[in-house]
One Martini backbone bead per residue (centre of mass of N, CA, C, O) as a GRO file, in nm:
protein
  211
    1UNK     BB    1   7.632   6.963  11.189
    2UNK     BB    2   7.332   6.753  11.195
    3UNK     BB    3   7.081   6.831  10.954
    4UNK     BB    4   6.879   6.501  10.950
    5UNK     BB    5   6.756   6.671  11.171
    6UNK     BB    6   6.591   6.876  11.366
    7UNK     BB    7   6.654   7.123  11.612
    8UNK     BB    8   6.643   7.104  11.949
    9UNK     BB    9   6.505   7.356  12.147
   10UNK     BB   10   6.652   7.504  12.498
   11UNK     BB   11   6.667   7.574  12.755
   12UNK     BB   12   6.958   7.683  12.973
   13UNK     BB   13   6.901   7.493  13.281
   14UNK     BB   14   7.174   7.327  13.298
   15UNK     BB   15   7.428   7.125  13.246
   16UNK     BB   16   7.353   6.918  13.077
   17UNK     BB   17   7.189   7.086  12.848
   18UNK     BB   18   7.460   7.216  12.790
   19UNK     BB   19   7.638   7.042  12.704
   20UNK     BB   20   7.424   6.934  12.478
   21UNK     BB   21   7.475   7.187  12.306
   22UNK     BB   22   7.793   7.213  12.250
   23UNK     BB   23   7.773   6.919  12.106
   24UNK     BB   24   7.491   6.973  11.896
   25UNK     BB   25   7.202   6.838  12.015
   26UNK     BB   26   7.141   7.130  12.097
   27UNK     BB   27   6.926   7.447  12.120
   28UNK     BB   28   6.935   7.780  12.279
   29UNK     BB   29   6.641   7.914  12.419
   30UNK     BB   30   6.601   8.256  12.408
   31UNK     BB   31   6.471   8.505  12.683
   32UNK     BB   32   6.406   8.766  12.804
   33UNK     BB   33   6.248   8.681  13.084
   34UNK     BB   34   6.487   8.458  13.171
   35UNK     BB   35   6.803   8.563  13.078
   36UNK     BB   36   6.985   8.379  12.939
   37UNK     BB   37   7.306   8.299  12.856
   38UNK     BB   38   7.495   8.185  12.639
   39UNK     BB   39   7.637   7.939  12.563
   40UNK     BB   40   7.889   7.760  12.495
   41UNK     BB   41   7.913   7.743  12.162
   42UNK     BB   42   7.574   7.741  12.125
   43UNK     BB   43   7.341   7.704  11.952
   44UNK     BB   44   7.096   8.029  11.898
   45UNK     BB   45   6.783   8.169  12.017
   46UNK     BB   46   6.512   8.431  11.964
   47UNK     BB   47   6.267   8.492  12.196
   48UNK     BB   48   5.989   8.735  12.306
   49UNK     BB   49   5.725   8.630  12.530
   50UNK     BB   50   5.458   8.637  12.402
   51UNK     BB   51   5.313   8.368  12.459
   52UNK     BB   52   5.365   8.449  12.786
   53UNK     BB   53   5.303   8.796  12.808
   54UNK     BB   54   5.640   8.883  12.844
   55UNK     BB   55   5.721   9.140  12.693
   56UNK     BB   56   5.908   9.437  12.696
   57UNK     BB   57   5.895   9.557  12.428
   58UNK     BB   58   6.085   9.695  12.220
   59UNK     BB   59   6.343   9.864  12.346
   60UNK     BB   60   6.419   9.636  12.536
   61UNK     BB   61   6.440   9.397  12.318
   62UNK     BB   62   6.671   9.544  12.143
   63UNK     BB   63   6.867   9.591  12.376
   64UNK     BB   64   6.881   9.236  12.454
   65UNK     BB   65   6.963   9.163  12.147
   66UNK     BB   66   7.216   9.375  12.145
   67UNK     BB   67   7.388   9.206  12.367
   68UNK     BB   68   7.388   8.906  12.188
   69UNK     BB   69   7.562   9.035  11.877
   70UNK     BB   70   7.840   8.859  11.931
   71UNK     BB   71   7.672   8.620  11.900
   72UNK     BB   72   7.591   8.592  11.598
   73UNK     BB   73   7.739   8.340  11.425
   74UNK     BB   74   7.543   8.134  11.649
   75UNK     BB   75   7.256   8.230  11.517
   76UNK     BB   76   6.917   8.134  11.413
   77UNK     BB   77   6.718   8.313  11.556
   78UNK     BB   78   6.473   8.618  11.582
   79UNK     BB   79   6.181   8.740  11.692
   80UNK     BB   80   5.947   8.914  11.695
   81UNK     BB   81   5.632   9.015  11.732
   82UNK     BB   82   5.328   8.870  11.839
   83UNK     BB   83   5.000   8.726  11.754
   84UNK     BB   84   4.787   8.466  11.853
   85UNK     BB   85   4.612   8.412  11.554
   86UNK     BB   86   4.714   8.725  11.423
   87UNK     BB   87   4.868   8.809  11.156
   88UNK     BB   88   4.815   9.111  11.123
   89UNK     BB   89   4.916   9.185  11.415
   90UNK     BB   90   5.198   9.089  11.378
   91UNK     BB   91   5.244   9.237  11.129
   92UNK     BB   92   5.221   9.533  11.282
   93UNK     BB   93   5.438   9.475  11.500
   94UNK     BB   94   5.682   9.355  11.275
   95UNK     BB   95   5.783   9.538  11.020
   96UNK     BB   96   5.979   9.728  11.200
   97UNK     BB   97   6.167   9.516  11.352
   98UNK     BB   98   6.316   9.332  11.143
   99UNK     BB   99   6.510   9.546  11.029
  100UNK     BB  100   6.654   9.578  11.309
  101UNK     BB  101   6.763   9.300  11.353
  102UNK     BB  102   6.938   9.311  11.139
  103UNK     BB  103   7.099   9.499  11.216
  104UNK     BB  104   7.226   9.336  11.439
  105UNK     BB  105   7.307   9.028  11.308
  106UNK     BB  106   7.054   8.913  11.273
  107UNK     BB  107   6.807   8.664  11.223
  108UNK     BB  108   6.451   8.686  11.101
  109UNK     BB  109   6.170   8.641  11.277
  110UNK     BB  110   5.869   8.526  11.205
  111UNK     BB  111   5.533   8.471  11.311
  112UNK     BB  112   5.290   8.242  11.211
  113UNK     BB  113   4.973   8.328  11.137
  114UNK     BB  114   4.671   8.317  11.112
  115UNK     BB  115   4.641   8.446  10.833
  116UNK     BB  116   4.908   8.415  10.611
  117UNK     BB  117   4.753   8.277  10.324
  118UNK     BB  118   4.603   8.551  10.257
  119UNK     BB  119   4.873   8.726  10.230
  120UNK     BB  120   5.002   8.926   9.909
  121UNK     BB  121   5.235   9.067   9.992
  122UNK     BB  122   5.519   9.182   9.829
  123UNK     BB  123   5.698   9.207  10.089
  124UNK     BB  124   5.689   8.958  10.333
  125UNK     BB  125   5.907   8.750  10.203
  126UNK     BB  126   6.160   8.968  10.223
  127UNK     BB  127   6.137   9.060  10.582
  128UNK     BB  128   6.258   8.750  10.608
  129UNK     BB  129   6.472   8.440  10.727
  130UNK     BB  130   6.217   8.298  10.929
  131UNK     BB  131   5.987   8.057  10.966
  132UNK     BB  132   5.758   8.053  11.219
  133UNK     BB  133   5.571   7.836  11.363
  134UNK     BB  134   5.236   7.933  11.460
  135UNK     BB  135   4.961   7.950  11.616
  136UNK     BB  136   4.730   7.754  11.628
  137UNK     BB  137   4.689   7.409  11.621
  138UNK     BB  138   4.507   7.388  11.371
  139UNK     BB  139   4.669   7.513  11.210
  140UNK     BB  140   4.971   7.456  11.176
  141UNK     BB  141   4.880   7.146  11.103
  142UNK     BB  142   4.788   7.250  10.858
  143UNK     BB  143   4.764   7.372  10.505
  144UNK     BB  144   4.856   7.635  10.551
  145UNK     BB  145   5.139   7.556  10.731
  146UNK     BB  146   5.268   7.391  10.478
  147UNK     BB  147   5.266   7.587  10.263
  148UNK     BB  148   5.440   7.777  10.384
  149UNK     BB  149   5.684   7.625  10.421
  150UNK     BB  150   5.693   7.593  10.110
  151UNK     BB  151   5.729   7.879  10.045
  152UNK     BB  152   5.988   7.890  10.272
  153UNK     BB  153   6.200   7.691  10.058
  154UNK     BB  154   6.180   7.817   9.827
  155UNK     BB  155   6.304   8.122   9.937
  156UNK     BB  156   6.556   8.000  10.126
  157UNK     BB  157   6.411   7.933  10.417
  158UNK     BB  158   6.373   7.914  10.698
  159UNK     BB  159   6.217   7.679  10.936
  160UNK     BB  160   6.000   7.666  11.228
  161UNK     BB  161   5.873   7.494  11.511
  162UNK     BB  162   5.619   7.484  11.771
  163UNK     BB  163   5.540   7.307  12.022
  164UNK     BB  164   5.749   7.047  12.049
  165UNK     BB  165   5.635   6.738  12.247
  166UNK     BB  166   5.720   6.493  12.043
  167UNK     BB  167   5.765   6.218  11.799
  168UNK     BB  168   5.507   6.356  11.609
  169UNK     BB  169   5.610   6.668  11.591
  170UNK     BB  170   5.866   6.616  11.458
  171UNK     BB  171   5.798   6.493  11.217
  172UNK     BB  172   5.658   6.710  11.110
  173UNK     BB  173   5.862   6.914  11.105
  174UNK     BB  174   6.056   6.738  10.882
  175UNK     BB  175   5.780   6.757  10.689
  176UNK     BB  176   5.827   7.008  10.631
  177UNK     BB  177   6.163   7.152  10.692
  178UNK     BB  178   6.266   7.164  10.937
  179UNK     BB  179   6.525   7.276  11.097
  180UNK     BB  180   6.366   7.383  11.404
  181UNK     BB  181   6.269   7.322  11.712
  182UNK     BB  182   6.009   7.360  11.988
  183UNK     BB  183   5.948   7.330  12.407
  184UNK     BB  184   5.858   7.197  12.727
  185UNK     BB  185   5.983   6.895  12.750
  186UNK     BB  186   6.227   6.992  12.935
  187UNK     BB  187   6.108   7.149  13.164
  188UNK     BB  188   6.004   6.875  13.322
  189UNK     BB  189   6.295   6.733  13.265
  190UNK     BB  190   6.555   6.753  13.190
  191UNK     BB  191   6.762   6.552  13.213
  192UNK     BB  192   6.570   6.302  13.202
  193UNK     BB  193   6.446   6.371  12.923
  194UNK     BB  194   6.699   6.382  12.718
  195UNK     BB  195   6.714   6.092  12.596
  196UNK     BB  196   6.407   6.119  12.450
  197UNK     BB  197   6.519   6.293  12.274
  198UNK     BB  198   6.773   6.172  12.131
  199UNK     BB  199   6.535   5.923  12.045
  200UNK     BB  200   6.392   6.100  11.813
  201UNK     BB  201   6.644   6.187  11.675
  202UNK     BB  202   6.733   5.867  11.584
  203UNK     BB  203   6.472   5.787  11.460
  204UNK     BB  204   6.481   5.976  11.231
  205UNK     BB  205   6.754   5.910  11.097
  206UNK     BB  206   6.689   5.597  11.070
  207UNK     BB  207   6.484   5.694  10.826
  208UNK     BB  208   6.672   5.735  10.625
  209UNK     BB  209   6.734   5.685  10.320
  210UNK     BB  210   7.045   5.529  10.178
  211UNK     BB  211   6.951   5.671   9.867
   0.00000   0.00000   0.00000
């Protein structure tokens, strides 16, 4: 796998998208309220489906989580439950279930809210394997989903950046240092858009420095 660009992450809709995973061109992103099974071959996350408001329960999910665990060892991260634009409420909701995840031998993903750069909890950084960059649109992008990601960077943790849906915001995932982003941007037409994936994460690749 060659991570000298974020990988970009995208439901497994189509024959070539899948293709295109096996590759390791693409990372398939699964979620419960979709039910889309593993590609074979390849890297995939999970998603909780709360930002489209269809979360099924903390047991119907780690139930779900639970099925997809044979297939761990291609795992990038599995997320909490969050609540969009609210760190605490996120909190209350992540802070039992990342053990959890953990405990199926997936990766544990946070989700990154509003005021989660105000919290100084002993525990939390510890907490989790992954920090999932969400939030409000203009927080995400500001100073403070910077600066944590460049904390979760220190913590030895990977980063992921969330509605990543043009190659100015993949950018910016990889000026974060995200491993990995995600978007809507394939799912309006995964075929036809998937070149323009290719040309972005391209673009990235050759702006790197020879030395």
């Amino acid at each position: 796998m060659d991570w000298s660009a974020p990988l970009y992450l995208s439901p497994p809709s189509t024959a070539s998208i899948r293709a295109a995973m096996r590759r390791g061109e693409l990372g398939a992103l699964l979620s419960p309220a979709a039910g889309n099974p593993v590609p074979d071959d390849a890297l995939w996350a999970a998603d909780n489906s709360a930002y489209t408001g269809r979360y099924p329960g903390d047991s119907r999910y780690l139930g779900w989580l639970e099925s997809l665990a044979t297939q761990a060892d291609r795992c990038l991260w599995a997320t909490a439950p969050d609540v969009v634009g609210h760190h605490l409420a996120t909190w209350a909701l992540s802070r039992d279930l990342l053990p959890r995840i953990r405990d199926l031998g997936l990766p544990a993903a946070y989700v990154a809210q509003d005021g989660m750069e105000h919290d100084h909890s002993s525990d939390l950084w510890e907490a989790f394997d992954v920090l999932f960059i969400g939030g409000s649109t203009g927080w995400k992008l500001g100073p403070a989903a910077a600066e944590l990601a460049r904390v979760a960077v220190d913590h030895g943790l990977a980063v992921h950046l969330g509605r990543v849906n043009s190659l100015t915001r993949l950018r910016y995932a990889d000026h974060l240092g995200a491993s990995t982003a995600d978007g809507t941007y394939l799912t309006y037409g995964p075929d036809k858009l998937l070149p323009t994936v290719r040309r972005w994460v391209h673009d990235l690749r050759s702006q790197r420095p020879l030395f």
